[in-house]
Short mmCIF file of C-alpha atoms and ligand atoms in Angstrom, two decimals:
data_model
loop_
_atom_site.label_atom_id
_atom_site.label_comp_id
_atom_site.label_asym_id
_atom_site.label_seq_id
_atom_site.Cartn_x
_atom_site.Cartn_y
_atom_site.Cartn_z
CA UNK T 1 15.55 38.26 22.87
CA UNK T 2 16.61 39.21 18.90
CA UNK T 3 18.85 36.90 17.63
CA UNK T 4 21.49 39.02 16.78
CA UNK T 5 21.68 39.87 20.98
CA UNK T 6 22.09 36.05 21.63
CA UNK T 7 25.78 34.85 21.45
CA UNK T 8 24.65 30.97 20.98
CA UNK T 9 21.91 31.44 18.22
CA UNK T 10 21.42 28.27 15.94
CA UNK T 11 22.73 26.22 18.84
CA UNK T 12 19.86 27.31 21.15
CA UNK T 13 17.99 26.15 19.28
CA UNK T 14 19.62 22.34 18.21
CA UNK T 15 19.54 22.28 21.91
CA UNK T 16 15.95 22.67 22.23
CA UNK T 17 15.92 20.22 19.13
CA UNK T 18 17.49 17.53 21.39
CA UNK T 19 14.88 17.72 24.13
CA UNK T 20 12.13 17.56 21.79
CA UNK T 21 13.46 14.24 20.21
CA UNK T 22 13.26 12.88 23.51
CA UNK T 23 10.43 13.58 24.17
CA UNK T 24 9.29 12.44 20.97
CA UNK T 25 11.09 8.91 21.59
CA UNK T 26 9.50 8.46 24.24
CA UNK T 27 6.17 9.13 23.26
CA UNK T 28 6.95 5.82 20.37
CA UNK T 29 7.74 3.84 23.64
CA UNK T 30 4.58 4.65 24.53
CA UNK T 31 2.24 3.91 21.45
CA UNK T 32 4.95 0.31 20.58
CA UNK T 33 3.87 -0.92 24.09
CA UNK T 34 -0.17 -0.85 23.04
CA UNK T 35 -2.12 -3.34 21.33
CA UNK T 36 -2.69 -2.41 17.12
CA UNK T 37 -5.64 -0.51 17.76
CA UNK T 38 -4.82 2.03 20.18
CA UNK T 39 -1.75 2.53 17.59
CA UNK T 40 -4.34 2.90 14.96
CA UNK T 41 -6.36 5.28 17.37
CA UNK T 42 -3.88 7.48 18.58
CA UNK T 43 -0.40 7.63 17.10
CA UNK T 44 1.45 9.66 18.49
CA UNK T 45 -0.88 12.24 18.84
CA UNK T 46 -0.63 12.68 22.94
CA UNK T 47 -2.30 15.11 24.56
CA UNK T 48 0.88 16.85 25.25
CA UNK T 49 0.29 17.25 21.01
CA UNK T 50 -3.12 18.36 20.86
CA UNK T 51 -2.58 20.98 24.34
CA UNK T 52 0.96 22.67 23.92
CA UNK T 53 0.26 22.68 19.82
CA UNK T 54 -3.60 22.41 18.82
CA UNK T 55 -5.88 24.02 21.07
CA UNK T 56 -6.80 20.96 22.88
CA UNK T 57 -8.26 19.63 20.09
CA UNK T 58 -9.22 16.15 20.52
CA UNK T 59 -9.46 14.84 16.98
CA UNK T 60 -5.92 15.77 14.31
CA UNK T 61 -6.24 18.73 13.02
CA UNK T 62 -5.84 19.43 8.92
CA UNK T 63 -2.67 21.96 8.54
CA UNK T 64 -3.79 23.10 5.23
CA UNK T 65 -0.59 26.36 5.10
CA UNK T 66 1.37 25.99 3.03
CA UNK T 67 4.57 26.85 4.94
CA UNK T 68 5.61 26.69 8.45
CA UNK T 69 7.68 30.39 10.08
CA UNK T 70 9.69 30.13 12.12
CA UNK T 71 10.74 32.95 14.97
CA UNK T 72 13.67 34.55 13.41
CA UNK T 73 16.93 33.49 11.55
CA UNK T 74 18.92 31.08 14.14
CA UNK T 75 15.78 29.16 13.51
CA UNK T 76 14.99 29.47 10.26
CA UNK T 77 18.79 29.20 9.62
CA UNK T 78 18.81 25.64 11.40
CA UNK T 79 15.45 24.40 10.24
CA UNK T 80 16.58 24.09 6.64
CA UNK T 81 19.24 22.71 7.12
CA UNK T 82 17.56 19.90 8.59
CA UNK T 83 19.42 20.44 11.96
CA UNK T 84 15.74 21.10 14.51
CA UNK T 85 12.82 18.69 13.22
CA UNK T 86 10.99 20.80 11.42
CA UNK T 87 8.36 20.66 8.18
CA UNK T 88 9.01 24.21 6.56
CA UNK T 89 6.68 23.80 3.27
CA UNK T 90 4.15 21.75 2.89
CA UNK T 91 5.95 20.18 -0.35
CA UNK T 92 8.43 18.44 1.84
CA UNK T 93 6.32 17.69 5.21
CA UNK T 94 3.30 18.88 7.28
CA UNK T 95 1.98 18.06 10.57
CA UNK T 96 -0.96 16.64 9.54
CA UNK T 97 1.38 14.44 7.52
CA UNK T 98 3.69 13.82 10.74
CA UNK T 99 0.31 12.47 12.08
CA UNK T 100 -0.63 10.16 9.53
CA UNK T 101 2.95 8.91 8.83
CA UNK T 102 4.04 7.43 12.37
CA UNK T 103 0.37 6.17 12.15
CA UNK T 104 1.59 4.17 9.07
CA UNK T 105 5.43 3.54 10.48
CA UNK T 106 3.73 1.79 13.98
CA UNK T 107 1.15 -0.12 11.72
CA UNK T 108 3.18 -1.44 9.47
CA UNK T 109 6.51 -2.11 12.29
CA UNK T 110 3.68 -4.16 15.05
CA UNK T 111 5.73 -6.73 15.93
CA UNK T 112 8.03 -5.89 14.19
CA UNK T 113 11.50 -5.64 16.92
CA UNK T 114 13.06 -2.72 14.97
CA UNK T 115 11.96 0.68 14.24
CA UNK T 116 10.77 2.04 11.05
CA UNK T 117 9.83 5.28 9.19
CA UNK T 118 7.80 6.32 6.56
CA UNK T 119 7.40 8.72 3.61
CA UNK T 120 4.02 9.53 2.45
CA UNK T 121 2.91 10.03 -0.82
CA UNK T 122 0.80 11.51 -2.92
CA UNK T 123 -1.00 7.44 -4.20
CA UNK T 124 0.31 4.10 -3.79
CA UNK T 125 2.27 4.85 -7.53
CA UNK T 126 4.73 7.40 -5.97
CA UNK T 127 5.25 5.23 -3.39
CA UNK T 128 6.69 2.54 -5.96
CA UNK T 129 8.39 4.73 -7.83
CA UNK T 130 9.77 6.92 -5.20
CA UNK T 131 10.57 3.20 -3.41
CA UNK T 132 12.81 1.57 -6.32
CA UNK T 133 14.10 5.09 -7.92
CA UNK T 134 16.26 5.24 -4.93
CA UNK T 135 17.95 1.82 -5.18
CA UNK T 136 18.48 3.03 -9.06
CA UNK T 137 21.03 5.32 -8.52
CA UNK T 138 24.12 4.96 -11.29
CA UNK T 139 27.04 3.58 -10.39
CA UNK T 140 29.77 6.23 -10.98
CA UNK T 141 32.40 4.21 -11.00
CA UNK T 142 30.55 2.51 -13.98
CA UNK T 143 28.46 3.73 -16.48
CA UNK T 144 28.36 1.07 -18.79
CA UNK T 145 26.91 -2.16 -17.23
CA UNK T 146 22.54 -1.36 -17.21
CA UNK T 147 21.28 -1.56 -13.77
CA UNK T 148 18.37 -4.20 -13.08
CA UNK T 149 16.07 -5.65 -10.81
CA UNK T 150 13.58 -8.67 -10.35
CA UNK T 151 9.78 -8.42 -10.12
CA UNK T 152 6.70 -11.16 -9.66
CA UNK T 153 4.93 -10.25 -12.90
CA UNK T 154 2.27 -10.67 -11.01
CA UNK T 155 1.59 -7.14 -9.82
CA UNK T 156 -1.26 -4.67 -10.15
CA UNK T 157 -1.14 -2.71 -13.71
CA UNK T 158 0.27 0.58 -12.72
CA UNK T 159 2.95 -0.98 -11.59
CA UNK T 160 3.61 -3.76 -14.23
CA UNK T 161 3.81 -0.49 -16.97
CA UNK T 162 5.61 2.23 -15.08
CA UNK T 163 8.69 -1.35 -14.28
CA UNK T 164 7.96 -2.38 -18.42
CA UNK T 165 7.54 1.17 -19.74
CA UNK T 166 8.68 4.35 -17.25
CA UNK T 167 12.13 2.39 -16.42
CA UNK T 168 12.66 -0.37 -18.92
CA UNK T 169 11.61 0.64 -22.08
CA UNK T 170 12.19 4.63 -21.27
CA UNK T 171 15.39 4.69 -19.37
CA UNK T 172 17.07 1.31 -19.55
CA UNK T 173 16.63 -0.64 -16.52
CA UNK T 174 16.06 -4.08 -17.05
CA UNK T 175 13.26 -4.99 -15.53
CA UNK T 176 13.81 -9.09 -14.76
CA UNK T 177 9.90 -11.05 -14.43
CA UNK T 178 9.61 -13.33 -12.40
CA UNK T 179 6.30 -16.11 -13.69
CA UNK T 180 6.31 -18.32 -10.91
CA UNK T 181 6.81 -16.36 -7.05
CA UNK T 182 7.00 -19.82 -5.29
CA UNK T 183 10.03 -20.68 -7.39
CA UNK T 184 13.11 -19.95 -5.52
CA UNK T 185 15.21 -21.18 -8.15
CA UNK T 186 14.24 -18.15 -9.83
CA UNK T 187 14.66 -15.26 -7.71
CA UNK T 188 18.69 -16.34 -7.78
CA UNK T 189 19.05 -16.70 -11.14
CA UNK T 190 18.19 -13.46 -12.48
CA UNK T 191 20.42 -11.93 -9.27
CA UNK T 192 23.64 -10.84 -11.12
CA UNK T 193 26.55 -7.96 -9.57
CA UNK T 194 24.04 -5.45 -10.91
CA UNK T 195 20.34 -6.17 -9.39
CA UNK T 196 19.46 -3.45 -7.30
CA UNK T 197 16.52 -4.86 -5.20
CA UNK T 198 14.22 -7.57 -5.70
CA UNK T 199 10.14 -6.49 -5.96
CA UNK T 200 7.11 -8.22 -5.03
CA UNK T 201 3.27 -8.08 -4.36
CA UNK T 202 1.84 -10.44 -2.74
CA UNK T 203 -1.59 -10.95 -2.64
CA UNK T 204 -1.00 -10.20 -5.78
CA UNK T 205 -4.00 -8.28 -7.35
CA UNK T 206 -5.90 -9.56 -8.84
CA UNK T 207 -4.19 -13.00 -9.18
CA UNK T 208 -3.60 -13.55 -5.51
CA UNK T 209 -0.28 -14.67 -6.58
CA UNK T 210 1.60 -15.72 -2.81
CA UNK T 211 4.98 -16.60 -1.89
CA UNK T 212 7.82 -17.38 1.06
CA UNK T 213 8.37 -13.48 2.43
CA UNK T 214 11.32 -14.73 4.51
CA UNK T 215 12.71 -17.33 1.95
CA UNK T 216 12.71 -14.52 -0.68
CA UNK T 217 14.37 -12.04 2.65
CA UNK T 218 16.78 -14.68 2.11
CA UNK T 219 17.95 -14.40 -0.86
CA UNK T 220 17.72 -10.75 -1.08
CA UNK T 221 20.48 -10.04 1.50
CA UNK T 222 22.55 -13.40 0.46
CA UNK T 223 23.37 -10.71 -2.60
CA UNK T 224 23.43 -7.60 -0.57
CA UNK T 225 20.04 -6.18 -1.86
CA UNK T 226 16.84 -4.76 -0.27
CA UNK T 227 13.69 -7.10 -0.80
CA UNK T 228 10.40 -4.46 -1.43
CA UNK T 229 7.00 -5.68 -0.75
CA UNK T 230 3.38 -4.29 -1.98
CA UNK T 231 1.12 -4.64 0.70
CA UNK T 232 -1.71 -3.07 -0.50
CA UNK T 233 -4.10 -5.87 0.08
CA UNK T 234 -3.75 -7.37 3.02
CA UNK T 235 -2.74 -4.32 4.63
CA UNK T 236 -0.99 -4.55 7.97
CA UNK T 237 -4.01 -5.99 9.71
CA UNK T 238 -3.26 -8.97 8.73
CA UNK T 239 0.18 -8.50 6.95
CA UNK T 240 3.71 -6.90 8.73
CA UNK T 241 5.88 -7.81 5.41
CA UNK T 242 8.78 -5.86 7.52
CA UNK T 243 8.83 -8.96 10.58
CA UNK T 244 9.42 -11.51 7.72
CA UNK T 245 12.32 -9.79 6.68
CA UNK T 246 11.37 -7.01 3.59
CA UNK T 247 13.33 -3.54 4.23
CA UNK T 248 10.23 -2.16 2.43
CA UNK T 249 6.90 -2.00 2.35
CA UNK T 250 4.77 -0.13 0.04
CA UNK T 251 1.38 1.07 1.01
CA UNK T 252 -1.21 1.87 -1.91
CA UNK T 253 -3.02 4.20 1.00
CA UNK T 254 -5.91 4.72 -1.28
CA UNK T 255 -7.25 0.61 -1.00
CA UNK T 256 -7.66 -1.15 2.46
CA UNK T 257 -6.16 1.56 4.40
CA UNK T 258 -8.59 4.34 3.43
CA UNK T 259 -11.72 1.58 2.69
CA UNK T 260 -13.74 4.53 2.73
CA UNK T 261 -13.11 5.06 -0.51
CA UNK T 262 -12.16 9.13 0.13
CA UNK T 263 -9.17 10.39 -1.37
CA UNK T 264 -5.82 8.43 -3.03
CA UNK T 265 -2.07 8.26 -1.77
CA UNK T 266 0.38 6.72 -0.68
CA UNK T 267 3.29 5.32 2.12
CA UNK T 268 6.74 3.62 1.40
CA UNK T 269 7.58 2.27 5.09
CA UNK T 270 10.85 0.69 5.77
CA UNK T 271 13.15 -0.48 8.48
CA UNK T 272 15.70 2.06 10.02
CA UNK T 273 19.23 0.21 8.77
CA UNK T 274 17.88 -1.83 5.48
CA UNK T 275 19.94 -4.10 4.15
CA UNK T 276 21.29 -2.27 0.16
CA UNK T 277 24.48 -3.04 -0.84
CA UNK T 278 23.85 0.53 -3.40
CA UNK T 279 23.26 3.83 -1.56
CA UNK T 280 23.90 5.68 1.10
CA UNK T 281 25.09 5.53 4.14
CA UNK T 282 22.00 7.30 5.68
CA UNK T 283 19.69 6.57 2.41
CA UNK T 284 20.41 2.64 4.51
CA UNK T 285 20.10 4.10 7.65
CA UNK T 286 16.57 5.81 7.69
CA UNK T 287 14.92 5.70 4.04
CA UNK T 288 11.43 7.06 5.30
CA UNK T 289 13.41 10.31 5.95
CA UNK T 290 16.25 10.70 3.02
CA UNK T 291 12.79 10.10 1.10
CA UNK T 292 11.39 13.21 2.74
CA UNK T 293 13.82 14.92 2.78
CA UNK T 294 15.99 14.27 -0.40
CA UNK T 295 14.61 13.38 -2.86
CA UNK T 296 11.18 13.55 -2.91
CA UNK T 297 12.13 17.24 -1.53
CA UNK T 298 13.13 17.77 -4.94
CA UNK T 299 10.92 15.65 -7.18
CA UNK T 300 7.57 16.77 -5.15
CA UNK T 301 5.28 13.31 -4.82
CA UNK T 302 4.86 13.93 -1.24
CA UNK T 303 0.77 14.05 0.18
CA UNK T 304 -1.96 16.31 1.25
CA UNK T 305 -2.55 17.21 4.26
CA UNK T 306 -5.91 16.78 3.44
CA UNK T 307 -5.71 13.08 2.22
CA UNK T 308 -3.26 12.09 5.07
CA UNK T 309 -6.24 13.05 7.69
CA UNK T 310 -8.86 11.39 5.64
CA UNK T 311 -6.67 8.42 5.77
CA UNK T 312 -6.22 8.39 9.44
CA UNK T 313 -9.48 8.85 10.00
CA UNK T 314 -10.02 5.34 8.28
CA UNK T 315 -7.69 3.78 9.90
CA UNK T 316 -8.43 3.91 12.92
CA UNK T 317 -11.07 1.23 12.73
CA UNK T 318 -8.91 -0.46 10.54
CA UNK T 319 -7.92 -3.87 11.69
CA UNK T 320 -12.23 -4.83 12.89
CA UNK T 321 -13.20 -3.64 8.59
CA UNK T 322 -10.25 -6.03 7.59
CA UNK T 323 -11.65 -9.18 9.64
CA UNK T 324 -15.32 -8.43 8.70
CA UNK T 325 -14.49 -7.53 4.97
CA UNK T 326 -12.57 -10.79 4.85
CA UNK T 327 -15.30 -13.38 7.04
CA UNK T 328 -17.45 -11.82 4.27
CA UNK T 329 -15.19 -12.58 1.06
CA UNK T 330 -15.02 -16.14 2.17
CA UNK T 331 -18.84 -16.87 2.80
CA UNK T 332 -19.27 -14.66 -0.95
CA UNK T 333 -16.34 -17.83 -2.45
CA UNK T 334 -17.71 -20.18 -0.82
CA UNK T 335 -21.46 -19.98 -1.81
CA UNK T 336 -19.47 -19.03 -5.61
CA UNK T 337 -17.55 -21.85 -5.33
CA UNK T 338 -21.32 -24.15 -5.63
CA UNK T 339 -22.53 -22.58 -7.94
CA UNK T 340 -23.08 -24.20 -11.66
CA UNK T 341 -22.36 -21.21 -14.15
CA UNK T 342 -18.38 -20.62 -12.38
CA UNK T 343 -15.13 -22.19 -14.05
CA UNK T 344 -12.68 -21.89 -10.83
CA UNK T 345 -12.79 -19.16 -7.69
CA UNK T 346 -9.92 -17.85 -6.53
CA UNK T 347 -9.78 -17.04 -2.54
CA UNK T 348 -6.50 -17.75 -0.56
CA UNK T 349 -8.54 -18.74 2.34
CA UNK T 350 -9.86 -22.16 0.61
CA UNK T 351 -8.25 -24.84 1.71
CA UNK T 352 -8.27 -26.41 -1.85
CA UNK T 353 -6.38 -22.83 -3.19
CA UNK T 354 -2.72 -24.38 -4.34
CA UNK T 355 -1.42 -21.65 -2.21
CA UNK T 356 -3.88 -21.71 0.63
CA UNK T 357 -1.71 -22.98 2.91
CA UNK T 358 1.78 -21.07 2.50
CA UNK T 359 -0.29 -18.04 2.72
CA UNK T 360 -1.60 -19.03 5.92
CA UNK T 361 1.64 -18.12 7.62
CA UNK T 362 1.40 -15.07 6.56
CA UNK T 363 -2.13 -14.01 6.82
CA UNK T 364 -2.81 -13.25 10.62
CA UNK T 365 -5.68 -10.84 12.12
CA UNK T 366 -3.93 -9.31 14.29
CA UNK T 367 -4.08 -9.75 18.21
CA UNK T 368 -6.53 -11.63 17.19
CA UNK T 369 -4.83 -13.86 20.18
CA UNK T 370 -5.97 -10.52 22.70
CA UNK T 371 -9.09 -10.43 21.34
CA UNK T 372 -11.90 -11.25 23.27
CA UNK T 373 -14.14 -13.07 20.54
CA UNK T 374 -10.93 -15.25 18.91
CA UNK T 375 -8.77 -15.24 22.24
CA UNK T 376 -6.91 -17.31 20.13
CA UNK T 377 -4.99 -16.47 16.20
CA UNK T 378 -6.96 -16.59 13.28
CA UNK T 379 -6.36 -17.15 9.51
CA UNK T 380 -7.90 -14.34 7.77
CA UNK T 381 -7.57 -14.15 4.27
CA UNK T 382 -9.08 -10.62 3.03
CA UNK T 383 -11.71 -8.99 0.57
CA UNK T 384 -10.34 -9.89 -2.80
CA UNK T 385 -11.04 -12.87 -4.65
CA UNK T 386 -11.61 -13.63 -8.13
CA UNK T 387 -13.69 -15.55 -10.10
CA UNK T 388 -13.95 -17.22 -13.65
CA UNK T 389 -17.58 -17.19 -15.15
CA UNK T 390 -18.22 -20.26 -17.72
CA UNK T 391 -18.76 -19.27 -21.16
CA UNK T 392 -15.88 -17.33 -21.83
CA UNK T 393 -15.89 -13.17 -22.39
CA UNK T 394 -19.40 -12.51 -23.31
CA UNK T 395 -21.36 -14.15 -20.86
CA UNK T 396 -18.70 -12.99 -18.18
CA UNK T 397 -19.91 -9.26 -19.94
CA UNK T 398 -23.54 -9.93 -19.25
CA UNK T 399 -22.80 -11.61 -15.44
CA UNK T 400 -21.22 -7.95 -14.58
CA UNK T 401 -23.19 -5.94 -16.46
CA UNK T 402 -26.39 -7.25 -14.95
CA UNK T 403 -24.87 -6.67 -10.82
CA UNK T 404 -26.91 -4.27 -9.23
CA UNK T 405 -25.76 -3.12 -5.65
CA UNK T 406 -21.87 -4.42 -6.43
CA UNK T 407 -20.51 -1.79 -8.20
CA UNK T 408 -18.76 -2.08 -11.26
CA UNK T 409 -15.25 0.31 -10.59
CA UNK T 410 -11.67 -0.34 -10.78
CA UNK T 411 -11.22 -0.23 -7.43
CA UNK T 412 -10.78 -2.13 -4.26
CA UNK T 413 -10.52 -2.53 -0.63
CA UNK T 414 -13.58 -0.54 -0.51
CA UNK T 415 -16.13 -0.82 1.99
CA UNK T 416 -18.73 -1.72 -0.25
CA UNK T 417 -18.26 -4.16 -3.14
CA UNK T 418 -16.13 -3.77 -6.52
CA UNK T 419 -16.12 -5.77 -8.75
CA UNK T 420 -13.80 -5.04 -12.19
CA UNK T 421 -13.44 -7.73 -15.27
CA UNK T 422 -8.82 -7.00 -15.40
CA UNK T 423 -8.28 -7.90 -18.94
CA UNK T 424 -11.01 -4.79 -20.05
CA UNK T 425 -9.60 -2.52 -17.25
CA UNK T 426 -6.49 -2.73 -14.59
CA UNK T 427 -4.55 -4.70 -16.70
CA UNK T 428 -5.69 -3.82 -20.59
CA UNK T 429 -2.44 -1.72 -21.00
CA UNK T 430 -0.03 -4.30 -20.64
CA UNK T 431 -1.46 -6.75 -23.59
CA UNK T 432 -2.82 -10.19 -24.09
CA UNK T 433 0.70 -11.75 -23.77
CA UNK T 434 1.60 -10.41 -20.44
CA UNK T 435 -2.02 -11.45 -19.70
CA UNK T 436 -1.13 -14.47 -20.14
CA UNK T 437 1.44 -14.65 -18.35
CA UNK T 438 0.06 -13.11 -15.24
CA UNK T 439 -3.22 -15.81 -15.16
CA UNK T 440 -5.20 -13.33 -16.29
CA UNK T 441 -8.58 -14.64 -18.78
CA UNK T 442 -10.94 -12.45 -20.10
CA UNK T 443 -13.33 -14.31 -18.10
CA UNK T 444 -11.95 -13.42 -14.34
CA UNK T 445 -14.39 -11.24 -12.52
CA UNK T 446 -12.34 -9.59 -10.10
CA UNK T 447 -14.48 -9.08 -6.76
CA UNK T 448 -13.69 -7.52 -3.49
CA UNK T 449 -16.65 -7.93 -0.89
CA UNK T 450 -17.33 -4.91 1.53
CA UNK T 451 -19.59 -4.72 4.40
CA UNK T 452 -22.80 -5.70 3.19
CA UNK T 453 -24.30 -8.09 4.85
CA UNK T 454 -22.37 -11.31 2.44
CA UNK T 455 -26.57 -12.16 1.72
CA UNK T 456 -26.99 -9.30 0.11
CA UNK T 457 -23.81 -9.68 -1.86
CA UNK T 458 -24.39 -13.50 -3.19
CA UNK T 459 -28.20 -12.47 -3.58
CA UNK T 460 -26.96 -10.00 -6.51
CA UNK T 461 -24.38 -12.40 -7.88
CA UNK T 462 -27.62 -15.26 -7.84
CA UNK T 463 -29.50 -12.72 -9.64
CA UNK T 464 -26.70 -11.78 -11.80
CA UNK T 465 -25.74 -15.41 -13.42
CA UNK T 466 -29.53 -16.49 -13.60
CA UNK T 467 -28.72 -13.01 -16.60
CA UNK T 468 -26.64 -15.19 -18.58
CA UNK T 469 -29.39 -17.35 -20.54
CA UNK T 470 -30.94 -13.85 -20.51
CA UNK T 471 -30.49 -10.74 -22.59
CA UNK T 472 -28.98 -7.53 -20.80
CA UNK T 473 -29.83 -4.25 -21.55
CA UNK T 474 -28.84 -1.66 -20.18
CA UNK T 475 -29.69 2.54 -20.64
CA UNK T 476 -27.00 4.64 -22.40
CA UNK T 477 -27.16 8.26 -20.78
CA UNK T 478 -26.28 11.13 -22.87
CA UNK T 479 -24.15 13.02 -21.04
CA UNK T 480 -20.68 11.88 -19.90
CA UNK T 481 -19.33 14.11 -16.89
CA UNK T 482 -15.69 13.45 -17.83
CA UNK T 483 -13.52 15.48 -15.38
CA UNK T 484 -15.72 18.20 -14.51
CA UNK T 485 -17.63 19.17 -18.15
CA UNK T 486 -20.12 17.56 -19.32
CA UNK T 487 -20.10 16.30 -22.90
CA UNK T 488 -22.60 14.83 -25.25
CA UNK T 489 -22.50 11.95 -26.80
CA UNK T 490 -23.65 11.86 -30.58
CA UNK T 491 -26.67 10.66 -31.34
CA UNK T 492 -26.91 8.94 -27.63
CA UNK T 493 -30.68 10.26 -27.30
CA UNK T 494 -31.97 9.31 -30.70
C1 PLP E 1 -4.23 0.51 -7.01
C2 PLP E 1 -2.68 -0.24 -5.97
C3 PLP E 1 -1.74 0.43 -6.52
C4 PLP E 1 -1.32 2.12 -7.10
O1 PLP E 1 -2.08 2.53 -6.22
P1 PLP E 1 -2.65 4.44 -6.47
O2 PLP E 1 -2.87 4.27 -4.95
O3 PLP E 1 -3.73 3.87 -7.46
O4 PLP E 1 -1.64 5.04 -6.88
C5 PLP E 1 -0.27 0.03 -6.73
N1 PLP E 1 -0.74 -1.52 -5.59
C6 PLP E 1 -1.82 -1.58 -5.48
C7 PLP E 1 -1.69 -3.49 -5.45
C8 PLP E 1 -2.54 -1.44 -5.97
O5 PLP E 1 -4.31 -2.28 -5.72
#
């Protein structure tokens, strides 16, 4: 039947959409009754979804199509007015992204009574950009006062640049840094009537700064402000900030969530009806849907379907992987702590770490109490640790250059152990002063322990530390591949 012959037109589709929204609500409710691992494995990809729409495929298909076709003009009109669920065009949405976003929203919302939603982005930095920019809309009643926001200064190097350069320097949006995030009065003292949000990263990369989320959320809410937390390092299997009062969580999906190292992605996960004295009612009601349908549609930072599926596939076994990495990291940290060449080991799991107690309030392996192996709650502290080598920058570089199995890369949360010297890599752009403020000295090596047997990681560290007294020669290739093209290094073959 053609649309023009149908007197109900668009209304017919809206009616059908109501029915489908009801079924989807039932699916979400059913999944919320399941445990973390079950959600990670299945998400909202139900048998009905598979049999009705996906040829019975048991694994979520990768929808590489740029766009969605409509039955007729009525369906198109209803879809483009967002009156019915639609994915429309892959810059905005896509079925593969949808499966991923729902798993993300459910995992970050695990154990939280309220509802959550997610908007997936092309990278962690894009997630940080769109979640924070949502609260940085100009106040049309008073454009004279500059906006500001408050953030912990121990943040990922890219976040530091985005806040200090892209927002503060380029746009005049003042970023107010908190140096000691455990100092609650410091948070209070930075807030004024034009503050838009509070932002924190914990455990921070690389410093493992940590603070009391509940206390900082309470301060934010007293002032009618949202608290945004970067939960990349711990991830939802160890910590879920929304349960502790945070309004928005950002993830670099690239890291712990996609531990195989396949691809780049990010996610913004928010509680529905979040606290904010700024922004539209629509935005506060559902930040995930708002970002997707409006700013991200217009700015275009969303995730690609291929990356959504790669991440989703990795996330199915998130809990057991994070448990393994955490246990391995603990073994390595203890060993390094005994080594005579090591000045200091920082790992939140070590009882002597000054933030061990507060971290232990928040970092728990999800569902350990329902796990046959543990049968009770257990703390796990993740894969991120750092150590300081005696003898300054030169000795540190020697140790670093001697690793034979631990990869030298600016990366973390991998199934393979990875190390970097943040002062010359991830945190080089922000300058010496800012590094001192964030306590990132040149003899600090950040190490993320992966899924290898920890004895083999320890053996690699052992031989690398023994190299301090010797000479390290690294052979330099005469070809570097840059962006796919090979480039000759002048004189390298001499
Ligand atoms: C890597 C990282 C980011 C940025 O994520 P990308 O996916 O690389 O854009 C943000 N926060 C933290 C804590 C990170 O480690």
